[in-house]
Amino acid sequence: MSKLYIVPTPIGNLDDITLRAIKTLEAADFILAEDTRTTSVLLKHLGIEKRLYAHHKFNEHATAASLTETIGEGRTVALVSDAGTPGISDPGFLLVRSCVEAGIEVETLPGATALIPALVQSGFPCDRFCFEGFLPQKKGRMKRLEELRDEQRSIIFYESPHRVQKCLEQMGEVFGTERRVSVSRELTKKFEQTVRGTIAEVAEHFAQNEPKGEFVIVVAGAPKPEKGEKRNRYRKEEADEE
């Protein structure tokens, strides 16, 4: 039976793999991995021997069609990323879309993702939130932050350690240094840490302590404007348009 399984993998602690994920990896004809070396470590930990093929951001555009054809011939295939759920700031979307268009069944297993633990332990509202993933590395970063200035939902970003400090400084410029923020790093790992405070306070913390590991930044939503303030803002926007 032709089928593509999307299998989340642990974001740090290898024991966070689900029993269903293990059974799915064991049963698959082969596994598509973002990095075969990383996935080999996981499979060795689980005692699974399975053929691996690389499927990453550098080859997914070129291989999605041929992989879809292969799966359509009656293969059961599991797709994994290095950590978390494929397709969430990781390769996967193109292959899923291609399989859906070809009428191939796609089944996504529930499992690990970094954004939910970071959001829940931030202390910010979790009922409504906005996930932004990674900001543009260079061009467009400030523009995207400007577009989010008045977002009232909690906002979640992923960031690399060497850009965390600069990212917080840019957020301070756009959101204001008094906006609350929660920064989690190395989730589920030995040195897991969450730093909370104003953007200014958290930026100062990482100025004094070198950022290391994988980071999730959760920014508190903008406060709701007062009724009079909201009317004045709309009038200003209308005047600017004229």
Short mmCIF file of C-alpha atoms in Angstrom, two decimals:
data_model
loop_
_atom_site.label_atom_id
_atom_site.label_comp_id
_atom_site.label_asym_id
_atom_site.label_seq_id
_atom_site.Cartn_x
_atom_site.Cartn_y
_atom_site.Cartn_z
CA MET A 1 0.00 0.00 0.00
CA SER A 2 1.38 3.40 -1.00
CA LYS A 3 1.70 5.65 2.02
CA LEU A 4 3.88 8.45 3.36
CA TYR A 5 4.26 8.68 7.12
CA ILE A 6 5.43 11.93 8.71
CA VAL A 7 7.27 10.87 11.85
CA PRO A 8 8.31 13.40 14.52
CA THR A 9 11.62 12.68 16.24
CA PRO A 10 12.92 13.90 19.63
CA ILE A 11 14.13 17.50 19.80
CA GLY A 12 16.85 16.49 22.26
CA ASN A 13 16.11 13.68 24.66
CA LEU A 14 15.99 10.47 22.62
CA ASP A 15 13.57 8.89 25.10
CA ASP A 16 10.87 11.29 23.88
CA ILE A 17 10.22 9.10 20.82
CA THR A 18 6.71 7.60 20.85
CA LEU A 19 5.95 3.87 20.70
CA ARG A 20 3.91 4.45 17.55
CA ALA A 21 6.82 6.28 15.91
CA ILE A 22 9.12 3.33 16.65
CA LYS A 23 6.65 0.85 15.14
CA THR A 24 6.25 3.04 12.06
CA LEU A 25 10.00 3.33 11.50
CA GLU A 26 10.37 -0.42 11.91
CA ALA A 27 7.62 -1.15 9.37
CA ALA A 28 8.63 1.37 6.69
CA ASP A 29 10.21 0.13 3.46
CA PHE A 30 12.76 2.91 3.83
CA ILE A 31 13.27 6.21 5.67
CA LEU A 32 13.82 9.68 4.23
CA ALA A 33 16.07 11.67 6.57
CA GLU A 34 17.13 15.32 6.68
CA ASP A 35 20.61 14.13 7.74
CA THR A 36 21.26 10.39 7.51
CA ARG A 37 24.04 10.64 10.10
CA THR A 38 21.75 12.19 12.71
CA THR A 39 18.97 9.70 12.01
CA SER A 40 21.45 6.80 12.14
CA VAL A 41 22.24 7.75 15.74
CA LEU A 42 18.52 7.64 16.62
CA LEU A 43 17.95 4.33 14.84
CA LYS A 44 20.96 2.78 16.58
CA HIS A 45 19.55 3.96 19.93
CA LEU A 46 16.23 2.28 19.03
CA GLY A 47 17.84 -0.86 17.66
CA ILE A 48 16.36 -0.37 14.18
CA GLU A 49 18.18 -1.23 10.97
CA LYS A 50 16.64 0.43 7.95
CA ARG A 51 17.76 1.84 4.59
CA LEU A 52 18.11 5.64 4.73
CA TYR A 53 17.97 8.22 1.94
CA ALA A 54 18.77 11.92 2.29
CA HIS A 55 15.88 14.35 1.89
CA HIS A 56 16.86 17.91 2.81
CA LYS A 57 16.37 21.52 1.75
CA PHE A 58 19.12 21.28 -0.87
CA ASN A 59 17.57 18.40 -2.81
CA GLU A 60 13.85 18.35 -1.96
CA HIS A 61 12.82 20.44 -4.99
CA ALA A 62 14.64 18.07 -7.34
CA THR A 63 13.56 14.80 -5.72
CA ALA A 64 9.95 15.35 -4.57
CA ALA A 65 8.45 14.20 -7.89
CA SER A 66 10.59 11.07 -8.23
CA LEU A 67 10.03 10.12 -4.58
CA THR A 68 6.29 10.52 -5.04
CA GLU A 69 6.47 8.18 -8.02
CA THR A 70 8.45 5.64 -5.99
CA ILE A 71 5.98 5.76 -3.09
CA GLY A 72 3.13 5.45 -5.57
CA GLU A 73 4.51 2.11 -6.75
CA GLY A 74 3.38 0.60 -3.46
CA ARG A 75 6.00 1.66 -0.95
CA THR A 76 5.46 2.63 2.67
CA VAL A 77 7.88 5.43 3.47
CA ALA A 78 8.68 7.35 6.68
CA LEU A 79 9.92 10.94 6.55
CA VAL A 80 11.90 12.34 9.50
CA SER A 81 13.86 15.51 10.14
CA ASP A 82 16.84 15.94 12.45
CA ALA A 83 14.54 16.94 15.31
CA GLY A 84 10.84 17.60 15.76
CA THR A 85 8.09 17.37 13.17
CA PRO A 86 9.01 17.44 9.45
CA GLY A 87 7.56 20.43 7.63
CA ILE A 88 7.76 22.74 10.66
CA SER A 89 10.78 24.89 9.75
CA ASP A 90 12.21 21.68 8.24
CA PRO A 91 11.96 19.87 4.88
CA GLY A 92 8.73 17.99 4.22
CA PHE A 93 6.12 20.34 2.80
CA LEU A 94 7.03 19.80 -0.87
CA LEU A 95 6.91 16.02 -0.62
CA VAL A 96 3.63 16.06 1.32
CA ARG A 97 2.05 18.35 -1.27
CA SER A 98 3.32 16.20 -4.12
CA CYS A 99 1.92 13.03 -2.53
CA VAL A 100 -1.45 14.67 -1.82
CA GLU A 101 -1.71 15.85 -5.45
CA ALA A 102 -0.88 12.31 -6.61
CA GLY A 103 -3.61 10.82 -4.41
CA ILE A 104 -1.15 9.06 -2.10
CA GLU A 105 -2.24 8.76 1.52
CA VAL A 106 -0.25 10.88 3.98
CA GLU A 107 -0.42 10.19 7.71
CA THR A 108 1.23 12.45 10.27
CA LEU A 109 2.07 11.07 13.69
CA PRO A 110 1.81 13.36 16.72
CA GLY A 111 5.05 14.05 18.52
CA ALA A 112 7.80 16.41 19.50
CA THR A 113 8.07 20.01 18.38
CA ALA A 114 10.00 22.78 20.13
CA LEU A 115 7.48 25.58 19.80
CA ILE A 116 4.74 24.13 22.07
CA PRO A 117 6.88 23.47 25.21
CA ALA A 118 8.48 26.91 24.84
CA LEU A 119 5.09 28.59 24.54
CA VAL A 120 3.49 26.75 27.45
CA GLN A 121 6.36 27.44 29.87
CA SER A 122 6.68 31.09 28.80
CA GLY A 123 3.75 32.06 31.01
CA PHE A 124 2.12 33.92 28.11
CA PRO A 125 -1.40 33.14 26.82
CA CYS A 126 -1.45 29.84 24.90
CA ASP A 127 -5.04 29.82 23.62
CA ARG A 128 -4.12 31.88 20.55
CA PHE A 129 -0.60 32.28 19.19
CA CYS A 130 1.35 33.13 16.06
CA PHE A 131 4.22 30.90 14.91
CA GLU A 132 6.78 32.70 12.73
CA GLY A 133 9.62 30.16 12.63
CA PHE A 134 12.92 31.67 11.51
CA LEU A 135 13.04 35.33 10.52
CA PRO A 136 14.80 36.13 7.23
CA GLN A 137 18.53 35.91 7.85
CA LYS A 138 19.35 39.27 6.29
CA LYS A 139 17.02 41.26 4.05
CA GLY A 140 13.48 41.60 5.35
CA ARG A 141 14.05 40.93 9.07
CA MET A 142 13.06 44.40 10.31
CA LYS A 143 10.17 44.61 7.85
CA ARG A 144 8.72 41.35 9.16
CA LEU A 145 9.06 42.50 12.76
CA GLU A 146 7.35 45.78 11.86
CA GLU A 147 4.44 43.80 10.43
CA LEU A 148 4.12 42.02 13.78
CA ARG A 149 4.35 45.15 15.96
CA ASP A 150 0.62 45.21 16.81
CA GLU A 151 0.08 41.43 16.87
CA GLN A 152 -1.88 40.71 20.05
CA ARG A 153 -1.27 36.95 20.12
CA SER A 154 1.85 35.41 21.65
CA ILE A 155 4.49 35.24 18.90
CA ILE A 156 6.96 32.35 18.56
CA PHE A 157 10.28 32.47 16.71
CA TYR A 158 13.12 30.02 16.14
CA GLU A 159 16.64 31.43 16.20
CA SER A 160 20.23 30.23 15.96
CA PRO A 161 22.64 30.96 18.83
CA HIS A 162 24.85 33.35 16.87
CA ARG A 163 21.86 35.58 15.97
CA VAL A 164 19.96 35.55 19.28
CA GLN A 165 21.55 38.71 20.68
CA LYS A 166 21.03 40.69 17.48
CA CYS A 167 17.47 39.37 17.18
CA LEU A 168 16.56 40.56 20.68
CA GLU A 169 18.06 43.98 19.96
CA GLN A 170 16.01 44.28 16.77
CA MET A 171 12.88 43.20 18.64
CA GLY A 172 13.58 45.89 21.21
CA GLU A 173 13.74 48.50 18.45
CA VAL A 174 10.38 47.44 17.01
CA PHE A 175 8.34 46.10 19.95
CA GLY A 176 9.90 48.29 22.63
CA THR A 177 12.44 47.17 25.21
CA GLU A 178 9.75 46.77 27.89
CA ARG A 179 7.80 44.11 25.96
CA ARG A 180 7.92 40.78 27.81
CA VAL A 181 9.81 37.88 26.27
CA SER A 182 10.66 34.28 27.16
CA VAL A 183 13.70 32.62 25.61
CA SER A 184 14.14 28.84 25.88
CA ARG A 185 17.22 26.95 24.80
CA GLU A 186 18.24 23.29 24.63
CA LEU A 187 14.69 22.09 25.34
CA THR A 188 14.54 18.53 26.76
CA LYS A 189 18.35 18.40 27.01
CA LYS A 190 20.67 18.42 30.04
CA PHE A 191 21.26 22.18 29.99
CA GLU A 192 17.69 23.25 29.21
CA GLN A 193 17.06 26.83 30.30
CA THR A 194 14.32 29.44 30.00
CA VAL A 195 15.07 33.12 30.60
CA ARG A 196 12.10 35.46 31.11
CA GLY A 197 11.84 39.21 31.47
CA THR A 198 11.63 42.34 29.39
CA ILE A 199 13.39 42.31 26.04
CA ALA A 200 16.02 44.62 27.54
CA GLU A 201 16.61 42.31 30.52
CA VAL A 202 16.85 39.13 28.45
CA ALA A 203 19.11 40.82 25.88
CA GLU A 204 21.41 41.88 28.70
CA HIS A 205 21.44 38.32 30.06
CA PHE A 206 22.71 36.93 26.77
CA ALA A 207 25.15 39.79 26.41
CA GLN A 208 26.71 38.52 29.64
CA ASN A 209 26.22 34.80 28.92
CA GLU A 210 27.23 33.42 25.54
CA PRO A 211 24.18 31.94 23.75
CA LYS A 212 24.59 28.21 23.12
CA GLY A 213 22.21 25.60 21.73
CA GLU A 214 18.92 25.78 19.85
CA PHE A 215 16.66 28.72 20.74
CA VAL A 216 12.93 29.42 20.81
CA ILE A 217 11.88 33.02 21.45
CA VAL A 218 8.34 33.73 22.65
CA VAL A 219 7.26 37.38 22.62
CA ALA A 220 4.20 38.55 24.53
CA GLY A 221 1.45 39.93 22.33
CA ALA A 222 0.94 43.66 22.01
CA PRO A 223 -1.49 45.13 24.54
CA LYS A 224 -4.96 45.92 23.23
CA PRO A 225 -5.23 49.64 22.40
CA GLU A 226 -7.77 51.75 24.26
CA LYS A 227 -10.89 52.60 22.27
CA GLY A 228 -9.90 56.24 21.79
CA GLU A 229 -6.35 55.27 20.85
CA LYS A 230 -7.67 52.76 18.30
CA ARG A 231 -9.92 55.36 16.64
CA ASN A 232 -7.08 57.86 16.44
CA ARG A 233 -4.78 55.26 14.87
CA TYR A 234 -7.36 54.44 12.19
CA ARG A 235 -7.84 58.13 11.43
CA LYS A 236 -4.09 58.58 11.07
CA GLU A 237 -3.85 55.58 8.71
CA GLU A 238 -6.71 56.97 6.59
CA ALA A 239 -5.02 60.38 6.48
CA ASP A 240 -1.72 58.79 5.44
CA GLU A 241 -3.48 56.92 2.61
CA GLU A 242 -5.02 60.17 1.35
#
